[in-house]
């Protein structure tokens, strides 16, 4: 398994329209539009920062994972995503090492990426996303 870089940090927000004020208007990060990922019940917006990005996540449904997260913990950092060169072999290797996987197989994320989440119980409480682009 090869981790290439921190791909992005995912931040749960009530509203991308309001949330982007800080990231784009105040910090000056470029806002490149948003994208809805229907199967995850989420709308996302990416803000490039050097080699990485900030991802804002807004729920599109009250029963979506981001709604549930905000209900429990409020807005804030929800996951850290690492880019890997080969997500299928990374998942196989982690599973073999006893890491609990939320996604046994990669699914489709924003921007056509292949993504998969690792369970926080195996990662010191951090929701870790792997992505391959
Ligand atoms: Zn993400």
Short mmCIF file of N, CA and C and ligand atoms in Angstrom, two decimals:
data_model
loop_
_atom_site.label_atom_id
_atom_site.label_comp_id
_atom_site.label_asym_id
_atom_site.label_seq_id
_atom_site.Cartn_x
_atom_site.Cartn_y
_atom_site.Cartn_z
N UNK A 1 0.85 -1.19 0.00
CA UNK A 1 0.00 0.00 0.00
C UNK A 1 0.88 1.24 0.00
N UNK A 2 0.54 2.17 -0.86
CA UNK A 2 1.30 3.42 -0.87
C UNK A 2 0.36 4.60 -0.65
N UNK A 3 0.61 5.33 0.46
CA UNK A 3 -0.12 6.58 0.71
C UNK A 3 0.64 7.70 0.00
N UNK A 4 -0.03 8.41 -0.86
CA UNK A 4 0.64 9.44 -1.65
C UNK A 4 0.66 10.79 -0.94
N UNK A 5 -0.47 11.14 -0.33
CA UNK A 5 -0.55 12.43 0.36
C UNK A 5 -1.87 12.52 1.12
N UNK A 6 -2.02 13.56 1.93
CA UNK A 6 -3.33 13.90 2.47
C UNK A 6 -4.10 14.49 1.30
N UNK A 7 -5.14 13.81 0.87
CA UNK A 7 -5.89 14.29 -0.30
C UNK A 7 -6.79 15.46 0.09
N UNK A 8 -7.53 15.26 1.18
CA UNK A 8 -8.39 16.35 1.66
C UNK A 8 -8.83 16.11 3.09
N UNK A 9 -9.32 17.17 3.70
CA UNK A 9 -9.93 17.10 5.03
C UNK A 9 -11.41 17.39 4.83
N UNK A 10 -12.26 16.49 5.30
CA UNK A 10 -13.70 16.64 5.12
C UNK A 10 -14.34 17.32 6.33
N UNK A 11 -15.10 18.37 6.07
CA UNK A 11 -15.72 19.16 7.14
C UNK A 11 -17.23 19.18 6.95
N UNK A 12 -17.95 18.72 7.98
CA UNK A 12 -19.41 18.70 7.92
C UNK A 12 -19.95 20.10 8.20
N UNK A 13 -20.82 20.58 7.33
CA UNK A 13 -21.43 21.90 7.51
C UNK A 13 -22.95 21.80 7.33
N UNK A 14 -23.65 22.73 7.96
CA UNK A 14 -25.10 22.78 7.74
C UNK A 14 -25.42 23.26 6.34
N UNK A 15 -24.57 24.17 5.83
CA UNK A 15 -24.83 24.77 4.52
C UNK A 15 -23.51 25.12 3.84
N UNK A 16 -23.32 24.61 2.64
CA UNK A 16 -22.12 24.97 1.88
C UNK A 16 -22.17 26.46 1.52
N UNK A 17 -23.36 26.94 1.20
CA UNK A 17 -23.49 28.36 0.84
C UNK A 17 -23.00 29.28 1.95
N UNK A 18 -23.34 28.93 3.18
CA UNK A 18 -22.88 29.74 4.32
C UNK A 18 -21.45 29.37 4.67
N UNK A 19 -21.16 28.06 4.68
CA UNK A 19 -19.83 27.59 5.06
C UNK A 19 -18.72 28.13 4.17
N UNK A 20 -19.02 28.29 2.89
CA UNK A 20 -17.96 28.73 1.98
C UNK A 20 -17.53 30.17 2.22
N UNK A 21 -18.33 30.93 2.96
CA UNK A 21 -17.92 32.30 3.25
C UNK A 21 -16.55 32.33 3.91
N UNK A 22 -16.36 31.47 4.94
CA UNK A 22 -15.07 31.48 5.63
C UNK A 22 -13.96 30.97 4.71
N UNK A 23 -14.17 29.80 4.11
CA UNK A 23 -13.10 29.15 3.35
C UNK A 23 -12.75 29.91 2.08
N UNK A 24 -13.73 30.48 1.45
CA UNK A 24 -13.49 31.14 0.17
C UNK A 24 -13.35 32.66 0.32
N UNK A 25 -14.36 33.29 0.92
CA UNK A 25 -14.33 34.76 1.00
C UNK A 25 -13.27 35.26 1.98
N UNK A 26 -13.16 34.62 3.15
CA UNK A 26 -12.22 35.09 4.16
C UNK A 26 -10.81 34.56 3.90
N UNK A 27 -10.67 33.23 3.72
CA UNK A 27 -9.33 32.67 3.51
C UNK A 27 -8.85 32.81 2.07
N UNK A 28 -9.77 33.02 1.16
CA UNK A 28 -9.38 33.24 -0.24
C UNK A 28 -9.10 31.97 -1.02
N UNK A 29 -9.56 30.80 -0.51
CA UNK A 29 -9.39 29.57 -1.28
C UNK A 29 -10.38 29.57 -2.44
N UNK A 30 -9.93 29.09 -3.61
CA UNK A 30 -10.84 29.10 -4.76
C UNK A 30 -12.03 28.16 -4.56
N UNK A 31 -13.20 28.65 -4.86
CA UNK A 31 -14.42 27.84 -4.82
C UNK A 31 -14.73 27.39 -6.24
N UNK A 32 -14.74 26.08 -6.43
CA UNK A 32 -14.88 25.55 -7.79
C UNK A 32 -16.22 24.86 -8.00
N UNK A 33 -17.23 25.30 -7.27
CA UNK A 33 -18.56 24.73 -7.45
C UNK A 33 -18.80 23.53 -6.56
N UNK A 34 -20.07 23.11 -6.50
CA UNK A 34 -20.37 21.94 -5.67
C UNK A 34 -20.89 20.81 -6.52
N UNK A 35 -20.99 19.64 -5.90
CA UNK A 35 -21.40 18.43 -6.60
C UNK A 35 -22.20 17.58 -5.64
N UNK A 36 -23.32 17.05 -6.11
CA UNK A 36 -24.12 16.16 -5.27
C UNK A 36 -23.75 14.71 -5.57
N UNK A 37 -23.48 13.97 -4.48
CA UNK A 37 -23.24 12.53 -4.62
C UNK A 37 -24.48 11.86 -4.03
N UNK A 38 -25.43 11.53 -4.92
CA UNK A 38 -26.76 11.09 -4.49
C UNK A 38 -26.70 9.86 -3.59
N UNK A 39 -25.86 8.89 -3.95
CA UNK A 39 -25.86 7.65 -3.18
C UNK A 39 -25.34 7.84 -1.76
N UNK A 40 -24.61 8.93 -1.51
CA UNK A 40 -24.16 9.21 -0.15
C UNK A 40 -24.99 10.30 0.53
N UNK A 41 -26.03 10.75 -0.17
CA UNK A 41 -26.92 11.79 0.38
C UNK A 41 -26.14 13.01 0.84
N UNK A 42 -25.25 13.46 -0.02
CA UNK A 42 -24.39 14.55 0.37
C UNK A 42 -24.09 15.46 -0.81
N UNK A 43 -23.94 16.75 -0.50
CA UNK A 43 -23.46 17.71 -1.48
C UNK A 43 -22.06 18.12 -1.02
N UNK A 44 -21.09 18.15 -1.92
CA UNK A 44 -19.73 18.45 -1.52
C UNK A 44 -19.19 19.63 -2.31
N UNK A 45 -18.24 20.34 -1.71
CA UNK A 45 -17.52 21.40 -2.43
C UNK A 45 -16.06 21.31 -2.02
N UNK A 46 -15.18 21.36 -3.00
CA UNK A 46 -13.74 21.24 -2.74
C UNK A 46 -13.05 22.59 -2.91
N UNK A 47 -12.14 22.88 -1.98
CA UNK A 47 -11.36 24.13 -2.00
C UNK A 47 -9.89 23.76 -2.00
N UNK A 48 -9.21 23.89 -3.13
CA UNK A 48 -7.81 23.49 -3.21
C UNK A 48 -6.92 24.33 -2.30
N UNK A 49 -5.99 23.64 -1.61
CA UNK A 49 -4.97 24.28 -0.77
C UNK A 49 -3.66 23.57 -1.06
N UNK A 50 -2.79 24.16 -1.84
CA UNK A 50 -1.54 23.49 -2.18
C UNK A 50 -1.81 22.13 -2.81
N UNK A 51 -1.19 21.10 -2.21
CA UNK A 51 -1.32 19.74 -2.74
C UNK A 51 -2.60 19.05 -2.26
N UNK A 52 -3.32 19.70 -1.36
CA UNK A 52 -4.49 19.07 -0.75
C UNK A 52 -5.71 19.96 -0.93
N UNK A 53 -6.81 19.54 -0.33
CA UNK A 53 -8.04 20.31 -0.46
C UNK A 53 -8.83 20.27 0.84
N UNK A 54 -9.67 21.25 1.00
CA UNK A 54 -10.69 21.22 2.05
C UNK A 54 -11.98 20.80 1.35
N UNK A 55 -12.69 19.84 1.95
CA UNK A 55 -13.97 19.41 1.39
C UNK A 55 -15.07 19.78 2.37
N UNK A 56 -16.03 20.57 1.94
CA UNK A 56 -17.20 20.82 2.76
C UNK A 56 -18.28 19.84 2.37
N UNK A 57 -18.96 19.30 3.38
CA UNK A 57 -20.01 18.30 3.16
C UNK A 57 -21.32 18.79 3.76
N UNK A 58 -22.34 18.85 2.93
CA UNK A 58 -23.68 19.24 3.39
C UNK A 58 -24.63 18.10 3.08
N UNK A 59 -25.44 17.73 4.06
CA UNK A 59 -26.37 16.62 3.85
C UNK A 59 -27.49 17.03 2.90
N UNK A 60 -27.93 16.09 2.07
CA UNK A 60 -29.08 16.35 1.22
C UNK A 60 -30.33 15.67 1.76
N UNK A 61 -30.19 15.01 2.92
CA UNK A 61 -31.33 14.28 3.48
C UNK A 61 -31.14 14.16 5.00
N UNK A 62 -32.27 14.27 5.74
CA UNK A 62 -32.16 14.19 7.22
C UNK A 62 -31.62 12.84 7.71
N UNK A 63 -31.71 11.79 6.89
CA UNK A 63 -31.20 10.50 7.34
C UNK A 63 -29.82 10.18 6.74
N UNK A 64 -29.18 11.18 6.15
CA UNK A 64 -27.85 10.97 5.58
C UNK A 64 -26.77 10.97 6.66
N UNK A 65 -25.60 10.43 6.35
CA UNK A 65 -24.52 10.33 7.34
C UNK A 65 -24.05 11.69 7.87
N UNK A 66 -24.08 12.72 7.04
CA UNK A 66 -23.62 14.04 7.50
C UNK A 66 -24.65 14.66 8.46
N UNK A 67 -25.93 14.48 8.17
CA UNK A 67 -26.97 14.94 9.10
C UNK A 67 -26.79 14.29 10.46
N UNK A 68 -26.57 12.98 10.44
CA UNK A 68 -26.43 12.25 11.71
C UNK A 68 -25.18 12.72 12.45
N UNK A 69 -24.11 12.97 11.70
CA UNK A 69 -22.87 13.42 12.33
C UNK A 69 -23.08 14.76 13.03
N UNK A 70 -23.72 15.71 12.32
CA UNK A 70 -23.92 17.05 12.88
C UNK A 70 -24.86 16.99 14.09
N UNK A 71 -25.88 16.12 14.00
CA UNK A 71 -26.79 15.94 15.13
C UNK A 71 -26.02 15.54 16.39
N UNK A 72 -25.06 14.62 16.22
CA UNK A 72 -24.31 14.09 17.36
C UNK A 72 -23.22 15.03 17.81
N UNK A 73 -22.45 15.58 16.86
CA UNK A 73 -21.22 16.28 17.22
C UNK A 73 -21.16 17.74 16.80
N UNK A 74 -22.15 18.18 16.05
CA UNK A 74 -22.11 19.54 15.54
C UNK A 74 -21.24 19.63 14.29
N UNK A 75 -21.17 20.83 13.72
CA UNK A 75 -20.33 21.03 12.54
C UNK A 75 -18.87 20.83 12.91
N UNK A 76 -18.05 20.44 11.93
CA UNK A 76 -16.62 20.32 12.20
C UNK A 76 -15.97 19.26 11.35
N UNK A 77 -14.69 18.99 11.67
CA UNK A 77 -13.92 18.01 10.90
C UNK A 77 -14.57 16.63 11.04
N UNK A 78 -14.88 16.03 9.89
CA UNK A 78 -15.61 14.75 9.90
C UNK A 78 -14.71 13.60 9.46
N UNK A 79 -13.82 13.85 8.51
CA UNK A 79 -12.90 12.78 8.10
C UNK A 79 -11.63 13.35 7.50
N UNK A 80 -10.59 12.49 7.47
CA UNK A 80 -9.34 12.81 6.78
C UNK A 80 -9.19 11.79 5.66
N UNK A 81 -8.84 12.29 4.47
CA UNK A 81 -8.73 11.40 3.32
C UNK A 81 -7.29 11.33 2.84
N UNK A 82 -6.82 10.11 2.66
CA UNK A 82 -5.48 9.87 2.11
C UNK A 82 -5.61 9.34 0.69
N UNK A 83 -4.79 9.89 -0.20
CA UNK A 83 -4.78 9.36 -1.56
C UNK A 83 -3.83 8.16 -1.63
N UNK A 84 -4.32 7.09 -2.22
CA UNK A 84 -3.50 5.89 -2.39
C UNK A 84 -3.35 5.60 -3.88
N UNK A 85 -2.31 4.84 -4.21
CA UNK A 85 -2.10 4.54 -5.63
C UNK A 85 -3.04 3.44 -6.12
N UNK A 86 -3.42 2.52 -5.21
CA UNK A 86 -4.29 1.41 -5.61
C UNK A 86 -5.21 1.07 -4.45
N UNK A 87 -6.44 1.54 -4.53
CA UNK A 87 -7.35 1.43 -3.38
C UNK A 87 -7.75 -0.03 -3.11
N UNK A 88 -7.88 -0.82 -4.16
CA UNK A 88 -8.29 -2.22 -3.95
C UNK A 88 -7.22 -2.99 -3.16
N UNK A 89 -5.97 -2.80 -3.53
CA UNK A 89 -4.93 -3.52 -2.80
C UNK A 89 -4.74 -2.93 -1.41
N UNK A 90 -4.95 -1.60 -1.25
CA UNK A 90 -4.85 -0.99 0.08
C UNK A 90 -5.90 -1.58 1.02
N UNK A 91 -7.14 -1.73 0.53
CA UNK A 91 -8.21 -2.30 1.36
C UNK A 91 -7.91 -3.75 1.73
N UNK A 92 -7.42 -4.50 0.77
CA UNK A 92 -7.09 -5.90 1.04
C UNK A 92 -5.99 -5.99 2.10
N UNK A 93 -4.99 -5.13 1.98
CA UNK A 93 -3.89 -5.15 2.94
C UNK A 93 -4.36 -4.75 4.34
N UNK A 94 -5.18 -3.71 4.42
CA UNK A 94 -5.65 -3.25 5.73
C UNK A 94 -6.55 -4.30 6.38
N UNK A 95 -7.39 -4.92 5.58
CA UNK A 95 -8.27 -5.97 6.12
C UNK A 95 -7.43 -7.12 6.67
N UNK A 96 -6.41 -7.45 5.93
CA UNK A 96 -5.52 -8.53 6.35
C UNK A 96 -4.80 -8.18 7.65
N UNK A 97 -4.57 -6.87 7.86
CA UNK A 97 -3.92 -6.41 9.10
C UNK A 97 -4.91 -6.21 10.24
N UNK A 98 -6.17 -6.58 10.00
CA UNK A 98 -7.16 -6.55 11.08
C UNK A 98 -7.87 -5.22 11.25
N UNK A 99 -7.74 -4.32 10.28
CA UNK A 99 -8.43 -3.03 10.35
C UNK A 99 -9.88 -3.22 9.91
N UNK A 100 -10.80 -2.65 10.71
CA UNK A 100 -12.22 -2.76 10.37
C UNK A 100 -12.56 -1.78 9.24
N UNK A 101 -13.15 -2.31 8.19
CA UNK A 101 -13.49 -1.48 7.03
C UNK A 101 -14.98 -1.16 7.04
N UNK A 102 -15.32 0.09 6.77
CA UNK A 102 -16.73 0.42 6.56
C UNK A 102 -17.13 -0.02 5.15
N UNK A 103 -16.23 0.20 4.20
CA UNK A 103 -16.47 -0.21 2.82
C UNK A 103 -15.48 -1.32 2.46
N UNK A 104 -16.02 -2.51 2.24
CA UNK A 104 -15.16 -3.62 1.83
C UNK A 104 -14.68 -3.41 0.40
N UNK A 105 -15.55 -2.73 -0.38
CA UNK A 105 -15.19 -2.43 -1.77
C UNK A 105 -15.31 -0.93 -1.97
N UNK A 106 -14.46 -0.36 -2.85
CA UNK A 106 -14.55 1.08 -3.08
C UNK A 106 -15.90 1.47 -3.69
N UNK A 107 -16.35 2.68 -3.36
CA UNK A 107 -17.54 3.21 -4.03
C UNK A 107 -17.17 4.52 -4.72
N UNK A 108 -18.16 5.07 -5.40
CA UNK A 108 -17.90 6.26 -6.20
C UNK A 108 -18.04 7.51 -5.34
N UNK A 109 -17.02 8.34 -5.33
CA UNK A 109 -17.08 9.59 -4.59
C UNK A 109 -17.15 10.78 -5.54
N UNK A 110 -17.05 11.98 -4.96
CA UNK A 110 -17.10 13.20 -5.77
C UNK A 110 -15.94 13.21 -6.76
N UNK A 111 -16.17 13.82 -7.89
CA UNK A 111 -15.11 13.99 -8.89
C UNK A 111 -14.68 12.68 -9.53
N UNK A 112 -15.53 11.64 -9.42
CA UNK A 112 -15.22 10.37 -10.05
C UNK A 112 -14.16 9.55 -9.32
N UNK A 113 -13.81 9.97 -8.09
CA UNK A 113 -12.80 9.23 -7.32
C UNK A 113 -13.38 7.91 -6.83
N UNK A 114 -12.51 6.93 -6.61
CA UNK A 114 -12.89 5.71 -5.91
C UNK A 114 -12.55 5.91 -4.45
N UNK A 115 -13.53 5.74 -3.56
CA UNK A 115 -13.30 6.01 -2.14
C UNK A 115 -13.76 4.84 -1.28
N UNK A 116 -13.20 4.77 -0.07
CA UNK A 116 -13.63 3.79 0.92
C UNK A 116 -13.26 4.32 2.29
N UNK A 117 -14.12 4.01 3.27
CA UNK A 117 -13.88 4.49 4.63
C UNK A 117 -13.42 3.37 5.55
N UNK A 118 -12.54 3.71 6.49
CA UNK A 118 -12.10 2.79 7.53
C UNK A 118 -12.85 3.13 8.80
N UNK A 119 -13.14 2.13 9.61
CA UNK A 119 -13.94 2.36 10.81
C UNK A 119 -13.13 3.08 11.89
N UNK A 120 -13.69 4.14 12.49
CA UNK A 120 -12.97 4.89 13.54
C UNK A 120 -12.53 4.02 14.72
N UNK A 121 -13.21 2.90 14.93
CA UNK A 121 -12.82 2.02 16.04
C UNK A 121 -11.42 1.44 15.82
N UNK A 122 -10.98 1.40 14.55
CA UNK A 122 -9.66 0.86 14.23
C UNK A 122 -8.60 1.95 14.03
N UNK A 123 -9.00 3.22 14.16
CA UNK A 123 -8.08 4.30 13.76
C UNK A 123 -7.97 5.40 14.81
N UNK A 124 -8.04 5.03 16.07
CA UNK A 124 -7.99 6.01 17.16
C UNK A 124 -9.06 7.08 17.04
N UNK A 125 -10.23 6.66 16.56
CA UNK A 125 -11.36 7.58 16.57
C UNK A 125 -11.47 8.51 15.38
N UNK A 126 -10.60 8.32 14.39
CA UNK A 126 -10.65 9.19 13.21
C UNK A 126 -11.31 8.45 12.06
N UNK A 127 -12.33 9.06 11.46
CA UNK A 127 -12.90 8.48 10.25
C UNK A 127 -11.91 8.74 9.11
N UNK A 128 -11.31 7.66 8.61
CA UNK A 128 -10.29 7.77 7.57
C UNK A 128 -10.88 7.33 6.24
N UNK A 129 -10.70 8.17 5.24
CA UNK A 129 -11.12 7.84 3.88
C UNK A 129 -9.89 7.55 3.05
N UNK A 130 -9.96 6.51 2.24
CA UNK A 130 -8.94 6.30 1.23
C UNK A 130 -9.53 6.71 -0.10
N UNK A 131 -8.74 7.35 -0.95
CA UNK A 131 -9.27 7.66 -2.27
C UNK A 131 -8.21 7.46 -3.33
N UNK A 132 -8.70 7.08 -4.48
CA UNK A 132 -7.83 6.89 -5.64
C UNK A 132 -8.43 7.71 -6.76
N UNK A 133 -7.60 8.56 -7.35
CA UNK A 133 -8.06 9.37 -8.49
C UNK A 133 -7.24 9.08 -9.72
ZN1 LIG B 1 -13.93 13.04 1.57
#
